[in-house]
Structures are given as structure tokens and as C-alpha cells.
Amino acid sequence: MTGTSIWRDDAMKRRVAILISGRGSNMAALIAAAKTLDFPAEIAVVISNKADAAGLAKAKDSGVTTEVIDSAPFGKDRAAFEAALQAALDRHDVELICLGGFMRLLTAEFVERWAGKMLNIHPSLLPSFRGLDPHGQALRAGVKVSGATVHFVTPDTDAGPIVMQGAVAVREDDTPETLAERVLKLEHRIYSDALRLVASGGARIDGEVCRTSSTGSPDDALISPAVI
Ligand code: GAR
């Protein structure tokens, strides 16, 4: 990818904050990926807006610094919560944010401040099935392929330039739970790969589209159902 880098110092690893609210399985996958020697990012801090998020213990066990900024006392005052969040990000010298099941809506001001530097993962092939219950939405729509999307965050929920997607075949007997389980495995793969791509400068936003330095996949076609 050509052009001027958006990063402070290309020779350094990007300093990443992962924002969570719960289980933190995507967070754990990112932490594991970042432990590999050549990974272009390091997890500087995991921040939860809930003190009882299960992901906090997983992060601590992996030796990653954690912070809790409880959003409850802030109520509807999103700006005050985000001021505390921004202060924590500044303290840890964060350059890139990964949302991993972070269930607090962010204001347009905060999102715009982090434009091109904040990623989210959503368990559907966006722009289909944004918001809640994406697997239920997919099954009700009768799609034969579903998956997950890593995208840059824009003020609209589950929208923004798409960095990477992964797809799975939907099975006739799938429930939201069984589909979620297969998609989650894929989420862990693509979130790490997408972070690698973005942190190494291999992704560039061009209007509403993200252009990447990689293309296609060795197993390009996924056809579902299989006709035997
Ligand atoms: C993941 O499936 C993620 O894609 C989804 O929340 C789950 C968090 O799980 N995010 C969204 O639906 C965002 N709209 P995790 O805490 O185990 O990573």
C-alpha cells in the first residue's frame, strides 16, 4: 500500500486498546495474536465499561493491563463517560481501538475523533443484519451463507468501511446458537487478521470503502447448500 502512513512511527508496534463489556472471546483472540513476535500491534490496555465483565479476568491472566470505567454512574451523560474513556486512552498512549462486544453506544464526536483508528467486529455479513440478534435475523431471512465483518467504526451502529469478512455455510438445522458458535470461531480468526492488516498499514479508507493490500482468498468460493 502506498501513501503516507497514518501511524506515528512505522517501526513501532501500534498501541491498541480493546474495549469490552462481557465475555471477551474476541479480546482473548487479539491478545493471543499480539503475542506473536512479528505482530504489528501490542495490546496496551483492555478497558471494560462493566466491572463484572468476564473478559477482565482473561486479560489479567494473560498479563494485559486492565481498567474499568463503569458506565452506569454516568447514566445518559455519554460525553462525561467518553471524557473518562479518552483520558484512559491518553494515559496508555493508545493509537488504535478495537471494540470487542463493547455494548455502549458511542457519540458521533468520539467516533469522529477516532475515525480510521477504531475497529469493530459484528457477527453478520454487513451491511446485512446490523444491530441485535444478527443470527436470528439471518435465519429468519433464510440466507444460505452468513459470517462476520470487521469494519472501521462510523457514527452509525454496525456500519463503516469493511476491512475483512469471513463466511460460513448456514445449515438447514441451524439455531441462532449453533450459527453463533461457528461464526464466533471465524470472528477470532478475522479480527486478528484484520488488526494485523490495519496495524501494518495494509488498509486505507477511500470514501465509504476500505481498500486493502491483500486480495481474495485461496478458497474463494463458498457455495451453500451443496447439491450432491
Ligand atoms: C461477538 O460475537 C461480537 O461480534 C458481537 O458481540 C460478541 C462479543 O463476544 N458484537 C456485536 O454484536 C456488535 N454489534 P466476545 O465478548 O466473546 O468477543
Tab-separated table of N, CA and C and ligand atoms in Angstrom, residues 20-28 55 58 99-103 120-124 129-135 148-149 151 157-158 180 183-184 187-188 191, ligand 1:
chain	number	residue	atom	x	y	z
A	20	ILE	N	-14.296	-3.744	25.979
A	20	ILE	CA	-15.206	-4.879	26.143
A	20	ILE	C	-16.337	-4.525	27.119
A	21	SER	N	-17.370	-5.391	27.092
A	21	SER	CA	-18.421	-5.278	28.109
A	21	SER	C	-18.747	-6.632	28.721
A	22	GLY	N	-18.204	-7.727	28.137
A	22	GLY	CA	-18.643	-9.047	28.600
A	22	GLY	C	-17.589	-10.112	28.497
A	23	ARG	N	-17.943	-11.176	27.789
A	23	ARG	CA	-17.148	-12.416	27.722
A	23	ARG	C	-15.714	-12.221	27.240
A	24	GLY	N	-15.539	-11.405	26.229
A	24	GLY	CA	-14.183	-11.087	25.780
A	24	GLY	C	-13.473	-12.182	25.010
A	25	SER	N	-14.214	-12.988	24.243
A	25	SER	CA	-13.506	-14.036	23.485
A	25	SER	C	-12.756	-13.435	22.297
A	26	ASN	N	-13.302	-12.416	21.674
A	26	ASN	CA	-12.542	-11.748	20.594
A	26	ASN	C	-11.317	-11.049	21.173
A	27	MET	N	-11.492	-10.442	22.333
A	27	MET	CA	-10.354	-9.827	23.026
A	27	MET	C	-9.250	-10.854	23.252
A	28	ALA	N	-9.628	-12.047	23.736
A	28	ALA	CA	-8.622	-13.088	24.011
A	28	ALA	C	-7.902	-13.482	22.716
A	55	GLY	N	-14.386	-10.974	30.643
A	55	GLY	CA	-13.159	-10.777	29.870
A	55	GLY	C	-12.038	-10.149	30.684
A	58	LYS	N	-9.749	-12.770	32.075
A	58	LYS	CA	-8.955	-13.379	30.989
A	58	LYS	C	-7.798	-12.466	30.607
A	99	LEU	N	-13.101	-2.575	19.277
A	99	LEU	CA	-14.283	-2.872	20.079
A	99	LEU	C	-14.518	-4.382	20.015
A	100	GLY	N	-14.691	-4.995	21.166
A	100	GLY	CA	-14.910	-6.445	21.196
A	100	GLY	C	-16.116	-6.743	22.075
A	101	GLY	N	-17.312	-6.648	21.476
A	101	GLY	CA	-18.520	-6.836	22.272
A	101	GLY	C	-18.690	-5.704	23.267
A	102	PHE	N	-18.346	-4.491	22.840
A	102	PHE	CA	-18.499	-3.297	23.700
A	102	PHE	C	-19.924	-2.784	23.483
A	103	MET	N	-20.747	-2.881	24.544
A	103	MET	CA	-22.169	-2.671	24.369
A	103	MET	C	-22.648	-1.274	24.769
A	120	ASN	N	-14.411	-2.473	14.734
A	120	ASN	CA	-15.446	-3.241	15.435
A	120	ASN	C	-15.612	-4.556	14.710
A	121	ILE	N	-16.107	-5.551	15.425
A	121	ILE	CA	-16.493	-6.798	14.762
A	121	ILE	C	-17.965	-7.037	15.022
A	122	HIS	N	-18.654	-7.477	13.969
A	122	HIS	CA	-20.084	-7.746	14.083
A	122	HIS	C	-20.356	-9.097	13.444
A	123	PRO	N	-21.183	-9.940	14.102
A	123	PRO	CA	-21.365	-11.298	13.604
A	123	PRO	C	-22.413	-11.442	12.494
A	124	SER	N	-22.223	-10.703	11.425
A	124	SER	CA	-23.042	-10.895	10.218
A	124	SER	C	-22.226	-10.378	9.043
A	129	PHE	N	-28.097	-7.366	8.445
A	129	PHE	CA	-28.327	-7.795	9.831
A	129	PHE	C	-27.505	-7.040	10.872
A	130	ARG	N	-27.595	-5.728	10.791
A	130	ARG	CA	-26.968	-4.882	11.809
A	130	ARG	C	-27.757	-5.003	13.109
A	131	GLY	N	-27.144	-4.572	14.202
A	131	GLY	CA	-27.865	-4.453	15.481
A	131	GLY	C	-28.002	-5.765	16.215
A	132	LEU	N	-29.106	-5.873	16.961
A	132	LEU	CA	-29.269	-7.022	17.861
A	132	LEU	C	-29.703	-8.276	17.117
A	133	ASP	N	-29.407	-9.410	17.694
A	133	ASP	CA	-29.836	-10.732	17.200
A	133	ASP	C	-29.515	-10.949	15.715
A	134	PRO	N	-28.266	-10.719	15.309
A	134	PRO	CA	-27.931	-10.886	13.896
A	134	PRO	C	-28.136	-12.306	13.384
A	135	HIS	N	-27.880	-13.301	14.248
A	135	HIS	CA	-28.042	-14.695	13.790
A	135	HIS	C	-29.522	-15.036	13.620
A	148	ALA	N	-19.093	-12.973	9.520
A	148	ALA	CA	-18.711	-11.884	10.412
A	148	ALA	C	-17.942	-10.827	9.633
A	149	THR	N	-17.972	-9.605	10.170
A	149	THR	CA	-17.357	-8.460	9.484
A	149	THR	C	-16.530	-7.649	10.467
A	151	HIS	N	-14.944	-3.966	10.664
A	151	HIS	CA	-15.090	-2.703	9.936
A	151	HIS	C	-14.587	-1.531	10.774
A	157	THR	N	-24.501	2.622	13.874
A	157	THR	CA	-24.190	1.341	14.522
A	157	THR	C	-23.930	0.245	13.493
A	158	ASP	N	-22.867	-0.528	13.712
A	158	ASP	CA	-22.517	-1.652	12.832
A	158	ASP	C	-22.443	-1.213	11.364
A	180	ALA	N	-24.160	-19.008	15.764
A	180	ALA	CA	-23.267	-18.096	16.507
A	180	ALA	C	-21.957	-18.780	16.849
A	183	VAL	N	-19.783	-18.981	13.714
A	183	VAL	CA	-19.348	-17.639	13.305
A	183	VAL	C	-18.312	-17.096	14.292
A	184	LEU	N	-18.490	-17.401	15.578
A	184	LEU	CA	-17.555	-16.873	16.579
A	184	LEU	C	-16.133	-17.374	16.318
A	187	GLU	N	-14.843	-15.272	13.746
A	187	GLU	CA	-14.570	-13.913	14.255
A	187	GLU	C	-13.156	-13.838	14.815
A	188	HIS	N	-12.800	-14.885	15.586
A	188	HIS	CA	-11.480	-14.861	16.229
A	188	HIS	C	-10.377	-14.839	15.183
A	191	TYR	N	-10.665	-11.215	13.119
A	191	TYR	CA	-10.349	-9.981	13.860
A	191	TYR	C	-8.824	-9.831	13.984
B	1	GAR	C1	-19.235	-11.078	19.321
B	1	GAR	O1	-19.955	-12.074	18.659
B	1	GAR	C2	-19.235	-9.784	18.529
B	1	GAR	O2	-19.203	-9.998	17.150
B	1	GAR	C3	-20.553	-9.176	18.943
B	1	GAR	O3	-20.615	-9.410	20.334
B	1	GAR	C4	-19.942	-10.644	20.611
B	1	GAR	C5	-18.960	-10.393	21.715
B	1	GAR	O4	-18.371	-11.605	22.110
B	1	GAR	N1	-20.626	-7.769	18.643
B	1	GAR	C6	-21.716	-7.174	18.184
B	1	GAR	O5	-22.773	-7.739	18.033
B	1	GAR	C7	-21.523	-5.710	17.839
B	1	GAR	N2	-22.704	-5.169	17.265
B	1	GAR	P1	-16.993	-11.630	22.866
B	1	GAR	O6	-17.173	-10.713	24.083
B	1	GAR	O7	-16.816	-13.068	23.252
B	1	GAR	O8	-15.942	-11.136	21.946
